[in-house]
XYZ file of C-alpha atoms in Angstrom:
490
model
C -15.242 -144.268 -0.834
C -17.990 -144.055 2.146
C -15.104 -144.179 4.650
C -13.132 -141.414 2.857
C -16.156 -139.171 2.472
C -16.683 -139.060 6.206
C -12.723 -138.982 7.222
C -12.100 -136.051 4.964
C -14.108 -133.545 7.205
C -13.110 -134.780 10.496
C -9.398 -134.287 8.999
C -9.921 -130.806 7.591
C -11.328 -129.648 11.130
C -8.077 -130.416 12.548
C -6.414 -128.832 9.833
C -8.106 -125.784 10.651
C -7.622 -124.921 13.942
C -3.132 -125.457 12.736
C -3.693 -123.330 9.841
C -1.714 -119.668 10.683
C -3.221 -117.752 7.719
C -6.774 -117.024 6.638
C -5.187 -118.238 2.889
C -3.908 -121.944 4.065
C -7.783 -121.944 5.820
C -9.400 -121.214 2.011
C -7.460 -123.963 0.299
C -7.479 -126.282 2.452
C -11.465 -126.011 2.479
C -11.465 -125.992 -1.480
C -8.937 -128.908 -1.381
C -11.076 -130.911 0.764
C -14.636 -130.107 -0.801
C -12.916 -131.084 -4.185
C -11.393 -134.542 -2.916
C -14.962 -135.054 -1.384
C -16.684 -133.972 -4.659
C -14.683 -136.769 -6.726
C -14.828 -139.605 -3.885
C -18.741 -138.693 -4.559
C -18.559 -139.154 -8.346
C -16.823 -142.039 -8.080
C -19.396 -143.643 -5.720
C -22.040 -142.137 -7.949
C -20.902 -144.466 -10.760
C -20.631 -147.772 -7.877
C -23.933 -147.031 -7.441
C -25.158 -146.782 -10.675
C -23.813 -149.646 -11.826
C -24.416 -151.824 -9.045
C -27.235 -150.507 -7.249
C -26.295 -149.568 -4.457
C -22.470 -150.052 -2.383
C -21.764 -151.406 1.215
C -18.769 -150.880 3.141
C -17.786 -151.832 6.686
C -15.237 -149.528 8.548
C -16.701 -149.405 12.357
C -20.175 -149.668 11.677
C -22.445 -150.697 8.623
C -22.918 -148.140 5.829
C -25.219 -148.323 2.451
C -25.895 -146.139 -0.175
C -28.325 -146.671 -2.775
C -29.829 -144.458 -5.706
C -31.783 -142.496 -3.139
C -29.606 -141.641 -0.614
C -26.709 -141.104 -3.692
C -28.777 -138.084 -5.089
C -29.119 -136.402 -2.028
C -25.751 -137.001 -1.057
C -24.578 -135.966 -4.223
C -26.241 -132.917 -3.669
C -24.675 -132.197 -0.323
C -20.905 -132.821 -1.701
C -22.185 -130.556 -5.237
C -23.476 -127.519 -3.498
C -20.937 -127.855 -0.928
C -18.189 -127.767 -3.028
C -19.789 -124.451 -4.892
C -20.396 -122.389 -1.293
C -16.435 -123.793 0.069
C -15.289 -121.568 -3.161
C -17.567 -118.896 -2.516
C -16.613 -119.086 0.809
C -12.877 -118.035 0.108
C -13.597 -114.834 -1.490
C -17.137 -113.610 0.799
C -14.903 -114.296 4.011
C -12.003 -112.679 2.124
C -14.248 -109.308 2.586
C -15.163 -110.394 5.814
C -11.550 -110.241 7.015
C -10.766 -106.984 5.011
C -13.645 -105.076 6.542
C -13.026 -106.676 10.542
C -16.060 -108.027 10.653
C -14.177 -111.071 11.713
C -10.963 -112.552 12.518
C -8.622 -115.449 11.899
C -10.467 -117.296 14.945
C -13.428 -116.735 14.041
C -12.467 -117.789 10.304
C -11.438 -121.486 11.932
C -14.405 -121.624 14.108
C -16.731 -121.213 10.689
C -15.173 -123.468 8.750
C -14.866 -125.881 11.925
C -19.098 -125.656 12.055
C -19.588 -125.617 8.458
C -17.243 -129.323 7.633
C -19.044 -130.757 10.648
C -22.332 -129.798 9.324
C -20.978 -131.199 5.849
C -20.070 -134.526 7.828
C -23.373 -135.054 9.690
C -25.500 -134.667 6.200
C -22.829 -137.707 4.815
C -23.638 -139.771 8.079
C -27.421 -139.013 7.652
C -27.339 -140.550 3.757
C -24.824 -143.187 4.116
C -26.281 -145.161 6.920
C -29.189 -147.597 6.728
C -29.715 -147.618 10.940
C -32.861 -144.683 11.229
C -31.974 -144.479 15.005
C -28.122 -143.398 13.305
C -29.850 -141.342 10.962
C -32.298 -139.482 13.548
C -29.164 -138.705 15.586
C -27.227 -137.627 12.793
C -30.539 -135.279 11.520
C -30.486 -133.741 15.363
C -26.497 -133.249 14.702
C -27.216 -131.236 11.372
C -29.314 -129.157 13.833
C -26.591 -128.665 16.526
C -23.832 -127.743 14.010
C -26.128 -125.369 11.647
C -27.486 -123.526 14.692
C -24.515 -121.512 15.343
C -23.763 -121.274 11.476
C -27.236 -119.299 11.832
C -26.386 -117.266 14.745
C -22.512 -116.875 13.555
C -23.230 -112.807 12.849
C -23.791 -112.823 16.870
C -26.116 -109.904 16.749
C -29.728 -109.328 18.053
C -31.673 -110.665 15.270
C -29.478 -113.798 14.368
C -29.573 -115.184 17.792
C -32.806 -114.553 18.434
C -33.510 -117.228 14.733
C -30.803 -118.934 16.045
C -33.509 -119.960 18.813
C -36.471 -120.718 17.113
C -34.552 -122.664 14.748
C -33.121 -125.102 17.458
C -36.101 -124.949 19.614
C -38.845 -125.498 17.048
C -36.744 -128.508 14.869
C -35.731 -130.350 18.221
C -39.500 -130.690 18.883
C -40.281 -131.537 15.529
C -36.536 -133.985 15.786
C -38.307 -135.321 19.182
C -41.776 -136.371 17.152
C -39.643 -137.870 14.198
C -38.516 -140.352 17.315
C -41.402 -140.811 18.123
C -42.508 -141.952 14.431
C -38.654 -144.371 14.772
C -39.488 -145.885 17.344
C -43.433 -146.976 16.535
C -41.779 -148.040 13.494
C -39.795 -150.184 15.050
C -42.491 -151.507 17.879
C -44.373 -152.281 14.410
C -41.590 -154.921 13.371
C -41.255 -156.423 16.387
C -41.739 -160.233 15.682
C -40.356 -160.242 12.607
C -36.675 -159.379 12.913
C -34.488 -162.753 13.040
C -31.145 -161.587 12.175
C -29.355 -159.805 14.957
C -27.754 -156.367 14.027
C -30.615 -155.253 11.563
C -33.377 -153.666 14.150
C -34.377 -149.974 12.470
C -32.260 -150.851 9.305
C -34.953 -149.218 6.616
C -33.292 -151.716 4.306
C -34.292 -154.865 6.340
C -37.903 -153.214 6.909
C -37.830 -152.223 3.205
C -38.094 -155.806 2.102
C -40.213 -157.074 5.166
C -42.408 -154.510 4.752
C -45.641 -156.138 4.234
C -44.940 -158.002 7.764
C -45.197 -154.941 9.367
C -48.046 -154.168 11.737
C -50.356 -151.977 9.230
C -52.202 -149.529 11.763
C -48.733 -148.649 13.540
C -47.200 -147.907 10.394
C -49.408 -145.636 9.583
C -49.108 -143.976 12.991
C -45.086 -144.111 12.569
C -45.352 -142.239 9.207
C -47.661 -139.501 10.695
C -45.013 -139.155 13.276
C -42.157 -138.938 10.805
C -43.939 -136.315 8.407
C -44.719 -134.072 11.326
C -41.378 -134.123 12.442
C -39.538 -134.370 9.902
C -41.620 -131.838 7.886
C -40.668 -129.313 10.255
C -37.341 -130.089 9.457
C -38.545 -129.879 5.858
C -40.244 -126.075 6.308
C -43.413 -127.970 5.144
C -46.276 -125.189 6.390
C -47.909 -125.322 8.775
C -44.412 -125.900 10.384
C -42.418 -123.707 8.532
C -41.919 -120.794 10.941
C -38.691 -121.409 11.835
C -37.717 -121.151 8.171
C -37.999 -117.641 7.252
C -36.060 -116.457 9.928
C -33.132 -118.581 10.153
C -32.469 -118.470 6.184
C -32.745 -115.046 6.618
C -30.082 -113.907 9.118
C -27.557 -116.318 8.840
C -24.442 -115.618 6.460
C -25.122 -116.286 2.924
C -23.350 -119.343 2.560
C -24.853 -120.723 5.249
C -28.323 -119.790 4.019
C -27.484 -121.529 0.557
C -26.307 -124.735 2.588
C -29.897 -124.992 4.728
C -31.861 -124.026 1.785
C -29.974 -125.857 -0.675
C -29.539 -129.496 0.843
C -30.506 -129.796 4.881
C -34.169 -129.028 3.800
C -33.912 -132.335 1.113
C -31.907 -134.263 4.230
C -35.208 -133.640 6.427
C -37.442 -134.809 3.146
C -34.748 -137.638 2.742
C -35.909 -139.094 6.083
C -39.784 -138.678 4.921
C -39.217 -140.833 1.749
C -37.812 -143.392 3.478
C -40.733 -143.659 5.658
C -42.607 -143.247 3.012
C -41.022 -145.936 0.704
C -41.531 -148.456 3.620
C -45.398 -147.642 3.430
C -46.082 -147.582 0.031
C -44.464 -151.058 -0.141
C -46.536 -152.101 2.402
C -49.630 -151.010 1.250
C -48.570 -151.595 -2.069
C -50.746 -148.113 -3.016
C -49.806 -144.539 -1.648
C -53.543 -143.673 -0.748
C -53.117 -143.413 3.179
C -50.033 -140.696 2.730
C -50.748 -139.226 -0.575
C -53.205 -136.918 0.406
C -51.611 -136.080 3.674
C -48.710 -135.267 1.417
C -50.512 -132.967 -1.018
C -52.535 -131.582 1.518
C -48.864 -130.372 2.963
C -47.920 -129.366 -0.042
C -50.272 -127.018 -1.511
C -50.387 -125.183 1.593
C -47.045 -124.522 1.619
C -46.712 -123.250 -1.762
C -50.124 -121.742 -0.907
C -48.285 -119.943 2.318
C -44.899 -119.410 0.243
C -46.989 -117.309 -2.555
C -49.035 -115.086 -0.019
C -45.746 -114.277 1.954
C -43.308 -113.481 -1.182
C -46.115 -111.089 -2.389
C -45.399 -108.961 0.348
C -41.761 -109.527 1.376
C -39.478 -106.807 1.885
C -36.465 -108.409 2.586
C -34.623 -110.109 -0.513
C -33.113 -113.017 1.648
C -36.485 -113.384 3.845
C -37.891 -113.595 0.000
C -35.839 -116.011 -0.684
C -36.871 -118.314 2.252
C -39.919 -118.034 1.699
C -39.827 -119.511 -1.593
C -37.886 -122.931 -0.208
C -40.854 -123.081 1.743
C -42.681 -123.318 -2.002
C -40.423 -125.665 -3.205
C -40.654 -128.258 -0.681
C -44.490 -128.205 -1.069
C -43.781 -129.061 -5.033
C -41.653 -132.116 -3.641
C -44.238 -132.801 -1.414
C -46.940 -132.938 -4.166
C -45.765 -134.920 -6.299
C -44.670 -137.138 -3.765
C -48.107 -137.204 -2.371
C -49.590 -137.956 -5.995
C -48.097 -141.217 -6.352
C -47.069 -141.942 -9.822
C -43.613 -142.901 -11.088
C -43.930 -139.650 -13.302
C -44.771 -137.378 -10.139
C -42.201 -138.956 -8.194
C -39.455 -138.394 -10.543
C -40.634 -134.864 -11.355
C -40.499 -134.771 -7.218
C -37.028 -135.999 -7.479
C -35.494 -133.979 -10.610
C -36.754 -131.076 -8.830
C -34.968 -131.388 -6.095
C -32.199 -131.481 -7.584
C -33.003 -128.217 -9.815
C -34.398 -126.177 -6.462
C -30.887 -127.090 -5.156
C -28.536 -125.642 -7.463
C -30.892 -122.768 -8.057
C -31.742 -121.906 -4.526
C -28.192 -122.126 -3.476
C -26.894 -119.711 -5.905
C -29.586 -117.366 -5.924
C -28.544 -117.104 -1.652
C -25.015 -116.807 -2.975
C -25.746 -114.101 -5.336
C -27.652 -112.542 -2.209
C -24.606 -112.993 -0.185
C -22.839 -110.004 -2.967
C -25.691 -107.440 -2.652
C -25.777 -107.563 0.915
C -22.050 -107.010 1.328
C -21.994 -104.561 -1.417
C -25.406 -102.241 -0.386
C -25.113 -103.331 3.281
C -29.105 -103.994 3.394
C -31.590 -106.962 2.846
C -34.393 -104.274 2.418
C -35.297 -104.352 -1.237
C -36.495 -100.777 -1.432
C -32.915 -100.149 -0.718
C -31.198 -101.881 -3.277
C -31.504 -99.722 -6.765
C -29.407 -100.248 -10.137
C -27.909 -103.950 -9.539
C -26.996 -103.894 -13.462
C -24.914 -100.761 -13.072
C -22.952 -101.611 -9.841
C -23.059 -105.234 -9.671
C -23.280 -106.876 -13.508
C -22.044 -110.135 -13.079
C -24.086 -110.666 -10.257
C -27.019 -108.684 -11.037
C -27.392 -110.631 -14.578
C -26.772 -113.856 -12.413
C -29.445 -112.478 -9.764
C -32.098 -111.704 -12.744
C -32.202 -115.263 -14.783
C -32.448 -116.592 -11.059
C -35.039 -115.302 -10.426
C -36.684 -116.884 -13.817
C -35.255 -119.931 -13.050
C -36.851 -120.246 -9.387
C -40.236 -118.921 -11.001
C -40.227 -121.806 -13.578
C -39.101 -120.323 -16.314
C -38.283 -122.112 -19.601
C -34.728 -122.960 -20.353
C -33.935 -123.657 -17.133
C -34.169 -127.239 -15.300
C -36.977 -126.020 -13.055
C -39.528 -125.167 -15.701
C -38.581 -128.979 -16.795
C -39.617 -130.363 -13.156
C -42.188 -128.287 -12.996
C -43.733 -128.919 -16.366
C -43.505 -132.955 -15.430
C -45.443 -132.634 -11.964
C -48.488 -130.549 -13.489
C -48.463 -133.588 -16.540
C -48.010 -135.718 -13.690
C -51.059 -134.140 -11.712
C -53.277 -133.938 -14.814
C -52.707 -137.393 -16.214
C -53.718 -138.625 -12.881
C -57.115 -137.117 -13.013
C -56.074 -134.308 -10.316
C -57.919 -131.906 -11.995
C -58.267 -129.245 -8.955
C -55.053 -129.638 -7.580
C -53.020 -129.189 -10.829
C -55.378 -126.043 -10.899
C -54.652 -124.998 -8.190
C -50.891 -125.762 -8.787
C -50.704 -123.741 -11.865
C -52.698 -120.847 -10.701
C -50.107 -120.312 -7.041
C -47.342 -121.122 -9.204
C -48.674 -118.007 -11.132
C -49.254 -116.001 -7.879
C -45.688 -116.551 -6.841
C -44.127 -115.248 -10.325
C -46.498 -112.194 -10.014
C -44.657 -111.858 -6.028
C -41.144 -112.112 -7.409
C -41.860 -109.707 -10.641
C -43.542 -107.265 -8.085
C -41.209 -107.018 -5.162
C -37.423 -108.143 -6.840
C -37.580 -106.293 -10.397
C -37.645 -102.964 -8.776
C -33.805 -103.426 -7.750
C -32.189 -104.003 -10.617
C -33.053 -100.872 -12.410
C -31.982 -97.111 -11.583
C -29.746 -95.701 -9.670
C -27.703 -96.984 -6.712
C -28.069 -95.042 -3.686
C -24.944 -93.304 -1.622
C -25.079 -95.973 1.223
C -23.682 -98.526 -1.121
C -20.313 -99.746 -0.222
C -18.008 -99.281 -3.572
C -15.056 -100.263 -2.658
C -16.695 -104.150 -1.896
C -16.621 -105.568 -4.834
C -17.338 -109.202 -5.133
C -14.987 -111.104 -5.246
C -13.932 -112.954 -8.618
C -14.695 -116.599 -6.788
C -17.700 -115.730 -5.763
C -18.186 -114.291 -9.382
C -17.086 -117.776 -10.975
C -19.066 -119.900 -9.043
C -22.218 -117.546 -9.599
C -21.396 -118.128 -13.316
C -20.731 -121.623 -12.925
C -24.020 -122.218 -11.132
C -26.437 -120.585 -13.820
C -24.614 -123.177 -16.286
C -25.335 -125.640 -14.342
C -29.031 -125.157 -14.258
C -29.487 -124.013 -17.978
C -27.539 -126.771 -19.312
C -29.536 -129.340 -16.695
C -33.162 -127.916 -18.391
C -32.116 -129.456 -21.359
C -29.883 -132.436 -21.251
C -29.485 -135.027 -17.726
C -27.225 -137.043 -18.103
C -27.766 -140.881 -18.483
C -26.306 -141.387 -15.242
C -28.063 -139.437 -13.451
C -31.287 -140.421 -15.350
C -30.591 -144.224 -14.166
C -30.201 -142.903 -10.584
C -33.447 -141.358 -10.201
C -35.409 -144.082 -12.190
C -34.097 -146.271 -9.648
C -34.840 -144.085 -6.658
C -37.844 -143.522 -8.020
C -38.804 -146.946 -7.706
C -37.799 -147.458 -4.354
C -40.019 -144.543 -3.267
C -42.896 -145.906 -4.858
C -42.069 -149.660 -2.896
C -40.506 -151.089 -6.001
């Protein structure tokens, strides 16, 4: 199944660029995210069964319960944003913003960007996964700057600039790590395999361990958005295309927090205690939801808003990470899973206002129930869900990490948690309700309405997470337990 998830987008690439219509382009994208959705499902239940798979086709791969809810994640959200994809570029087309070649060359970046995330999860080799992390970066970029005006290229830039540094001090972090298990390694073949320094880990030099994990939650916190790195963040999520925002904000921010759990896993087992990162990792993460809740409260731009709260939501991964409990890991866990689904369809839902009102500027977007009502309904319980409200699966994670925080005897912090989380509901309620009342100004464009896949897979998406605040299943429930043990070293 490994092999087949990473031959499928190398395959559809090529079937791009000999596709003659914009409509052979569409299905063969939905065909392919489908096939890779089910090869995914299929290795979801290998690796709930067994604990985790192996395969051998040119090089070493592994997948274990970690690394299968991430990846799951990339081939789920994927698969949603492939469909959208058909009928936002569909619009595209009709209104010349661009053409068939241009239509390939998206598609080409997006499955390659797709194929680096499955390389980044499905190999145990960090050096692999570093280069496939700086890959993720290379193909995204020009997904960001794909609108090719002023603004776009100049995020398009800080983006690539500002990760590759943090990228370069994530290497930095690799490669102490491995100077730290130097000595130790006896079987050829397995130097920087996390799973060979997973179960030497209390061999491991102590003090440079430490000093690799600094290096890896720097750098791969930028990658992350965690504040005080976050800048490039706002920016980039804001000007690139919708479904491109919904892919960064949806699953390369958990890839980047992917690779600072593994480090992290490898030092708690070590240690056998999480007290040297945990309150690096809380520290991280209260400012950023701290930085996420001034910003939304005076955002003017819905997508920028949007950002800005992905910024939030890796802090609340972050924290419970940092806290160090089996509860506030798997609330950490479950809610990245929920931010997911919800981020990437609230971008999605974006994606139809903007091509219907031509404008990210809220003040500008009036009466979304009248002229948009699939979308504006969709928009709305959104917004509730990304605020923490109760049915849906975020208000579930949510509700976990402050029992998580309080049970541990962080008092302050879960204070301090429940009083930003506050702040940012106040930010959205101020700044996003305005737009879905009265009356739609002239400048909106009528005649684009959204299309009816982009309408499904909004509709499919808020099932998704109100169905998931109630009920997970058992499968899914056994792969987090399990990931949540190897997080906390087991």
């Amino acid at each position: 199944m490994i092999s087949y998830l990473l031959l499928i987008p190398i395959v559809s690439i090529a079937a791009f660029w000999l596709a003659r219509r914009e409509s052979h382009i569409f299905v063969l994208g939905i065909a392919a995210a489908l096939i890779m959705l089910s090869a995914g499902i299929k290795l979801s239940l290998d690796v709930a069964a067994l604990g985790h798979v192996e395969s051998r086709v040119l090089m070493f791969f592994y997948v274990d319960s970690l690394s299968m809810i991430v990846l799951g994640l990339v081939l789920a959200v994927s698969f949603f944003v492939v469909i959208y994809c058909a009928g936002y570029f569909k619009k595209e087309l009709e209104r010349g913003k661009i053409d068939l070649k241009r239509l390939r060359l998206f598609y080409s970046l997006l499955f390659a960007f797709i194929f680096s995330m499955i390389l980044l999860l499905t190999t145990p080799n960090m050096g692999i996964m570093w280069i496939a992390i700086e890959a993720t970066t290379l193909a995204s970029v020009f997904l960001v700057g794909f609108e090719n005006n002023k603004r776009s290229l100049e995020a398009s830039w800080k983006y690539i600039i500002i990760c590759s540094v943090g990228i370069a001090i994530a290497l930095l972090g690799i490669i102490v790590l491995h100077i730290s298990s130097i000595g130790i390694i006896k079987d050829a073949g397995t130097e920087l395999s996390w799973t060979y320094l997973y179960e030497h880990a209390k061999e491991l030099d102590l003090n440079l361990l430490r000093l690799a994990f600094i290096f890896m939650l720097v750098g791969f916190g930028t990658k992350a958005g965690l504040a005080p790195m976050h800048t490039w963040l706002p920016d980039a999520h804001s000007q690139a295309p919708s479904p491109v925002s919904a892919m960064l904000s949806g699953v390369l921010l958990n890839n980047a927090m992917y690779g600072i759990m593994r480090g992290l896993a490898i030092l708690n087992k070590a240690m056998g205690s999480g007290s040297f990162a945990g309150a690096a990792l809380m520290a991280l993460g209260l400012l950023s939801i701290l930085t996420a809740a001034v910003f939304i409260l005076t955002q003017r731009d819905y997508k920028r808003l949007l950002a800005y709260s992905s910024i939030e939501h890796m802090g609340i991964i972050a924290l419970g990470l940092g806290v160090f409990t089996p509860a506030s890991v798997l609330a950490s866990l479950m809610h990245m899973i929920n931010h997911s689904f919800t981020k990437s369809m609230l971008f999605l839902s974006a994606g139809n206002i903007y091509q219907r009102y031509g404008t990210k500027d809220i003040y500008k977007v009036k009466g979304l129930f009248k002229s948009m009502p699939i979308t504006g309904v969709v928009f709305m319980l959104g917004i509730f869900a990304i605020t923490g409200m109760p049915p849906f699966s975020i208000f579930s994670s949510e509700l976990g990490m402050v029992v998580a925080l309080f049970k541990n005897g962080s008092y302050l912090a879960g204070t301090a948690f429940l009083f930003l989380l506050a702040l940012v509901f106040v930010g959205f309620a101020v700044t996003l309700f305005k737009i879905f009342y009265g009356n739609a100004k002239g400048e909106q464009q009528k005649s684009l309405k959204p299309s009816p896949y982009a309408d499904a897979v909004l509709v499919a998406m808020i099932g998704v997470i109100t169905v998931t605040g109630v009920f997970m299943p058992n499968g899914v429930l056994k792969l987090l337990m399990d990931a949540q043990r190897i997080v906390t070293g087991g």
